[in-house]
PDB file of C-alpha atoms in Angstrom:
ATOM      1  CA  MET A1300     -32.835   3.325 -15.515  1.00 81.00           C
ATOM      2  CA  GLY A1301     -29.556   1.649 -16.389  1.00 87.00           C
ATOM      3  CA  THR A1302     -31.299  -0.761 -18.738  1.00 91.00           C
ATOM      4  CA  GLY A1303     -28.176  -2.701 -19.525  1.00 91.00           C
ATOM      5  CA  THR A1304     -28.909  -5.407 -22.119  1.00 93.00           C
ATOM      6  CA  GLY A1305     -32.584  -4.556 -22.079  1.00 95.00           C
ATOM      7  CA  THR A1306     -33.873  -7.836 -20.554  1.00 95.00           C
ATOM      8  CA  ALA A1307     -36.251  -6.150 -18.141  1.00 94.00           C
ATOM      9  CA  ALA A1308     -37.381  -3.689 -20.761  1.00 96.00           C
ATOM     10  CA  ALA A1309     -38.192  -6.560 -23.143  1.00 97.00           C
ATOM     11  CA  VAL A1310     -40.240  -8.398 -20.496  1.00 96.00           C
ATOM     12  CA  ALA A1311     -42.130  -5.232 -19.648  1.00 96.00           C
ATOM     13  CA  CYS A1312     -42.912  -4.660 -23.328  1.00 97.00           C
ATOM     14  CA  GLU A1313     -44.111  -8.266 -23.690  1.00 97.00           C
ATOM     15  CA  ARG A1314     -46.493  -7.620 -20.807  1.00 96.00           C
ATOM     16  CA  GLY A1315     -47.949  -4.577 -22.501  1.00 96.00           C
ATOM     17  CA  ALA A1316     -46.085  -1.772 -20.829  1.00 96.00           C
ATOM     18  CA  LYS A1317     -45.092   1.398 -22.697  1.00 97.00           C
ATOM     19  CA  VAL A1318     -41.356   1.356 -21.903  1.00 97.00           C
ATOM     20  CA  THR A1319     -38.697   4.030 -21.957  1.00 97.00           C
ATOM     21  CA  ALA A1320     -35.293   2.581 -21.214  1.00 97.00           C
ATOM     22  CA  VAL A1321     -32.061   4.426 -20.647  1.00 96.00           C
ATOM     23  CA  ASP A1322     -28.423   3.657 -20.055  1.00 94.00           C
ATOM     24  CA  ALA A1323     -25.294   5.765 -19.860  1.00 92.00           C
ATOM     25  CA  ALA A1324     -23.245   3.256 -21.889  1.00 92.00           C
ATOM     26  CA  PRO A1325     -23.787   3.550 -25.673  1.00 94.00           C
ATOM     27  CA  GLY A1326     -23.108  -0.230 -26.114  1.00 94.00           C
ATOM     28  CA  MET A1327     -25.820  -1.116 -23.670  1.00 94.00           C
ATOM     29  CA  VAL A1328     -28.236   1.262 -25.365  1.00 96.00           C
ATOM     30  CA  ALA A1329     -27.583  -0.570 -28.645  1.00 96.00           C
ATOM     31  CA  ARG A1330     -28.024  -3.984 -27.054  1.00 96.00           C
ATOM     32  CA  ALA A1331     -31.230  -2.914 -25.290  1.00 96.00           C
ATOM     33  CA  ALA A1332     -32.686  -1.529 -28.483  1.00 97.00           C
ATOM     34  CA  LEU A1333     -32.194  -4.945 -30.111  1.00 97.00           C
ATOM     35  CA  ALA A1334     -33.641  -6.794 -27.160  1.00 97.00           C
ATOM     36  CA  ALA A1335     -36.672  -4.517 -26.781  1.00 97.00           C
ATOM     37  CA  PRO A1336     -37.454  -3.072 -30.204  1.00 97.00           C
ATOM     38  CA  GLU A1337     -40.870  -1.803 -28.994  1.00 97.00           C
ATOM     39  CA  ALA A1338     -39.236   0.297 -26.247  1.00 97.00           C
ATOM     40  CA  ASP A1339     -38.025   3.872 -26.519  1.00 97.00           C
ATOM     41  CA  VAL A1340     -34.374   3.213 -25.772  1.00 97.00           C
ATOM     42  CA  ARG A1341     -31.973   6.121 -25.442  1.00 96.00           C
ATOM     43  CA  PRO A1342     -28.715   7.185 -23.821  1.00 96.00           C
ATOM     44  CA  ALA A1343     -29.031   9.099 -20.570  1.00 94.00           C
ATOM     45  CA  ALA A1344     -27.100   9.488 -17.302  1.00 90.00           C
ATOM     46  CA  LEU A1345     -29.119   8.645 -14.206  1.00 88.00           C
ATOM     47  CA  LEU A1346     -28.126  11.783 -12.347  1.00 88.00           C
ATOM     48  CA  ARG A1347     -29.500  14.018 -15.178  1.00 90.00           C
ATOM     49  CA  LEU A1348     -32.467  12.264 -16.753  1.00 95.00           C
ATOM     50  CA  PRO A1349     -33.852  14.061 -19.838  1.00 96.00           C
ATOM     51  CA  PHE A1350     -37.446  13.764 -18.704  1.00 97.00           C
ATOM     52  CA  ALA A1351     -40.040  16.060 -17.177  1.00 97.00           C
ATOM     53  CA  ASP A1352     -40.983  15.829 -13.510  1.00 96.00           C
ATOM     54  CA  GLU A1353     -43.566  13.207 -12.689  1.00 96.00           C
ATOM     55  CA  GLN A1354     -43.539  11.778 -16.247  1.00 96.00           C
ATOM     56  CA  PHE A1355     -43.650   8.015 -15.475  1.00 97.00           C
ATOM     57  CA  ASP A1356     -46.059   5.693 -13.670  1.00 96.00           C
ATOM     58  CA  ALA A1357     -43.224   3.392 -12.657  1.00 95.00           C
ATOM     59  CA  VAL A1358     -39.417   3.796 -12.637  1.00 94.00           C
ATOM     60  CA  GLY A1359     -37.074   0.901 -11.989  1.00 92.00           C
ATOM     61  CA  GLY A1360     -33.364   0.228 -11.766  1.00 90.00           C
ATOM     62  CA  THR A1361     -31.822  -3.175 -11.410  1.00 86.00           C
ATOM     63  CA  PHE A1362     -28.454  -2.891  -9.625  1.00 85.00           C
ATOM     64  CA  VAL A1363     -27.809   0.511 -11.217  1.00 87.00           C
ATOM     65  CA  LEU A1364     -27.361   2.276  -7.881  1.00 83.00           C
ATOM     66  CA  ASN A1365     -24.251   0.176  -7.424  1.00 78.00           C
ATOM     67  CA  HIS A1366     -22.740   1.841 -10.493  1.00 78.00           C
ATOM     68  CA  VAL A1367     -23.275   5.512  -9.734  1.00 80.00           C
ATOM     69  CA  GLY A1368     -21.004   7.633  -7.525  1.00 75.00           C
ATOM     70  CA  GLN A1369     -23.984   9.398  -5.911  1.00 81.00           C
ATOM     71  CA  PRO A1370     -26.707   6.825  -5.202  1.00 84.00           C
ATOM     72  CA  ARG A1371     -28.766   9.163  -3.017  1.00 83.00           C
ATOM     73  CA  ASP A1372     -28.913  11.764  -5.821  1.00 85.00           C
ATOM     74  CA  ALA A1373     -29.746   8.984  -8.296  1.00 87.00           C
ATOM     75  CA  LEU A1374     -32.687   7.900  -6.135  1.00 85.00           C
ATOM     76  CA  ARG A1375     -33.900  11.510  -5.957  1.00 85.00           C
ATOM     77  CA  GLU A1376     -33.685  11.767  -9.742  1.00 91.00           C
ATOM     78  CA  MET A1377     -35.627   8.517 -10.200  1.00 91.00           C
ATOM     79  CA  ARG A1378     -38.250   9.823  -7.775  1.00 88.00           C
ATOM     80  CA  ARG A1379     -38.373  13.192  -9.594  1.00 93.00           C
ATOM     81  CA  VAL A1380     -39.568  11.513 -12.815  1.00 95.00           C
ATOM     82  CA  THR A1381     -42.069   9.240 -11.034  1.00 94.00           C
ATOM     83  CA  ARG A1382     -45.632  10.545 -10.884  1.00 96.00           C
ATOM     84  CA  PRO A1383     -47.284  10.967  -7.428  1.00 94.00           C
ATOM     85  CA  GLY A1384     -48.696   7.605  -6.434  1.00 93.00           C
ATOM     86  CA  GLY A1385     -46.338   5.858  -8.900  1.00 94.00           C
ATOM     87  CA  TRP A1386     -43.729   3.322  -8.151  1.00 91.00           C
ATOM     88  CA  THR A1387     -39.944   3.628  -7.889  1.00 88.00           C
ATOM     89  CA  ALA A1388     -38.303   0.185  -7.528  1.00 88.00           C
ATOM     90  CA  VAL A1389     -34.632  -0.695  -7.282  1.00 88.00           C
ATOM     91  CA  THR A1390     -32.437  -3.652  -6.538  1.00 85.00           C
ATOM     92  CA  ILE A1391     -28.983  -3.323  -4.990  1.00 81.00           C
ATOM     93  CA  TRP A1392     -26.108  -5.576  -4.059  1.00 76.00           C
ATOM     94  CA  THR A1393     -25.312  -5.856  -0.405  1.00 71.00           C
ATOM     95  CA  VAL A1394     -22.190  -4.518   1.223  1.00 67.00           C
ATOM     96  CA  PRO A1395     -20.049  -6.250   2.181  1.00 70.00           C
ATOM     97  CA  ALA A1396     -20.222  -8.203  -1.012  1.00 71.00           C
ATOM     98  CA  ALA A1397     -21.488 -11.744  -1.238  1.00 75.00           C
ATOM     99  CA  PRO A1398     -18.742 -14.325  -1.803  1.00 79.00           C
ATOM    100  CA  GLY A1399     -19.362 -14.648  -5.574  1.00 78.00           C
ATOM    101  CA  GLN A1400     -19.502 -10.853  -6.045  1.00 76.00           C
ATOM    102  CA  ALA A1401     -16.330 -10.460  -3.973  1.00 79.00           C
ATOM    103  CA  LEU A1402     -14.553 -13.016  -6.173  1.00 86.00           C
ATOM    104  CA  LEU A1403     -15.633 -11.114  -9.291  1.00 82.00           C
ATOM    105  CA  GLY A1404     -14.312  -7.870  -7.730  1.00 79.00           C
ATOM    106  CA  ARG A1405     -10.945  -9.516  -7.005  1.00 86.00           C
ATOM    107  CA  ALA A1406     -10.777 -10.877 -10.573  1.00 91.00           C
ATOM    108  CA  VAL A1407     -11.407  -7.447 -12.012  1.00 86.00           C
ATOM    109  CA  GLN A1408      -8.817  -5.930  -9.737  1.00 87.00           C
ATOM    110  CA  ALA A1409      -6.285  -8.671 -10.654  1.00 93.00           C
ATOM    111  CA  ALA A1410      -6.888  -7.967 -14.346  1.00 94.00           C
ATOM    112  CA  GLY A1411      -5.838  -4.367 -13.738  1.00 91.00           C
ATOM    113  CA  VAL A1412      -9.184  -2.840 -14.648  1.00 88.00           C
ATOM    114  CA  THR A1413      -9.439   0.743 -13.401  1.00 83.00           C
ATOM    115  CA  ARG A1414     -12.386   3.022 -12.956  1.00 76.00           C
ATOM    116  CA  PRO A1415     -12.895   5.391 -15.918  1.00 78.00           C
ATOM    117  CA  VAL A1416     -11.829   8.872 -14.845  1.00 78.00           C
ATOM    118  CA  HIS A1417     -15.136  10.405 -15.887  1.00 78.00           C
ATOM    119  CA  LEU A1418     -17.090   8.194 -13.457  1.00 69.00           C
ATOM    120  CA  PRO A1419     -17.125   9.428  -9.872  1.00 65.00           C
ATOM    121  CA  ALA A1420     -16.204   7.099  -7.016  1.00 68.00           C
ATOM    122  CA  LEU A1421     -18.691   6.601  -4.198  1.00 73.00           C
ATOM    123  CA  ALA A1422     -18.004   9.212  -1.541  1.00 75.00           C
ATOM    124  CA  PRO A1423     -18.663   7.986   2.070  1.00 77.00           C
ATOM    125  CA  GLU A1424     -21.194  10.726   2.661  1.00 78.00           C
ATOM    126  CA  ASP A1425     -23.208   9.549  -0.375  1.00 77.00           C
ATOM    127  CA  ASP A1426     -23.278   5.922   0.727  1.00 76.00           C
ATOM    128  CA  PHE A1427     -25.957   4.131   2.743  1.00 74.00           C
ATOM    129  CA  PRO A1428     -26.188   0.594   4.229  1.00 74.00           C
ATOM    130  CA  ARG A1429     -26.964  -1.844   1.404  1.00 71.00           C
ATOM    131  CA  ILE A1430     -29.816  -3.446   3.201  1.00 72.00           C
ATOM    132  CA  GLN A1431     -33.578  -2.898   3.053  1.00 71.00           C
ATOM    133  CA  GLN A1432     -33.581  -0.551   6.045  1.00 75.00           C
ATOM    134  CA  GLY A1433     -30.650   1.466   4.695  1.00 73.00           C
ATOM    135  CA  LEU A1434     -32.339   1.989   1.376  1.00 71.00           C
ATOM    136  CA  ALA A1435     -35.606   2.893   3.077  1.00 71.00           C
ATOM    137  CA  ARG A1436     -33.806   5.510   5.166  1.00 72.00           C
ATOM    138  CA  CYS A1437     -32.081   6.965   2.122  1.00 69.00           C
ATOM    139  CA  SER A1438     -33.887  10.197   1.265  1.00 54.00           C
ATOM    140  CA  VAL A1439     -35.986   9.956  -1.851  1.00 51.00           C
ATOM    141  CA  ARG A1440     -38.208  12.932  -1.176  1.00 50.00           C
ATOM    142  CA  ARG A1441     -38.867  15.339  -4.021  1.00 43.00           C
ATOM    143  CA  VAL A1442     -36.342  18.103  -4.276  1.00 41.00           C
TER     144      VAL A1442
END
């Protein structure tokens, strides 16, 4: 989920996996399709995945939860499409941000970049501590 440039999708394909990769950004979908031509790459929003329940053996997202306004709902959606006994794996940035990440954030802010109006901001009630224990406590039960 949130395949970005398709690097992870390409590696998974090279290792023999049947890969479906999605991203909400059309430009990333195009880049991922070039990086992983064996994968089924398509546009999709993480909060509304166009897949049946329990469709995949493994679902992963690298830093994608940091880019959605409702990370708890995103985790639930990832779990929804993961078969029983399958794997859902994610990576997240810590909060507060590491020094390099904080520097990048300040540079983006100084450049005057603003959040697109169609992307929701993270509401405090949707947040969770960006540490292993916080992620583990975040509800990912089937809904």
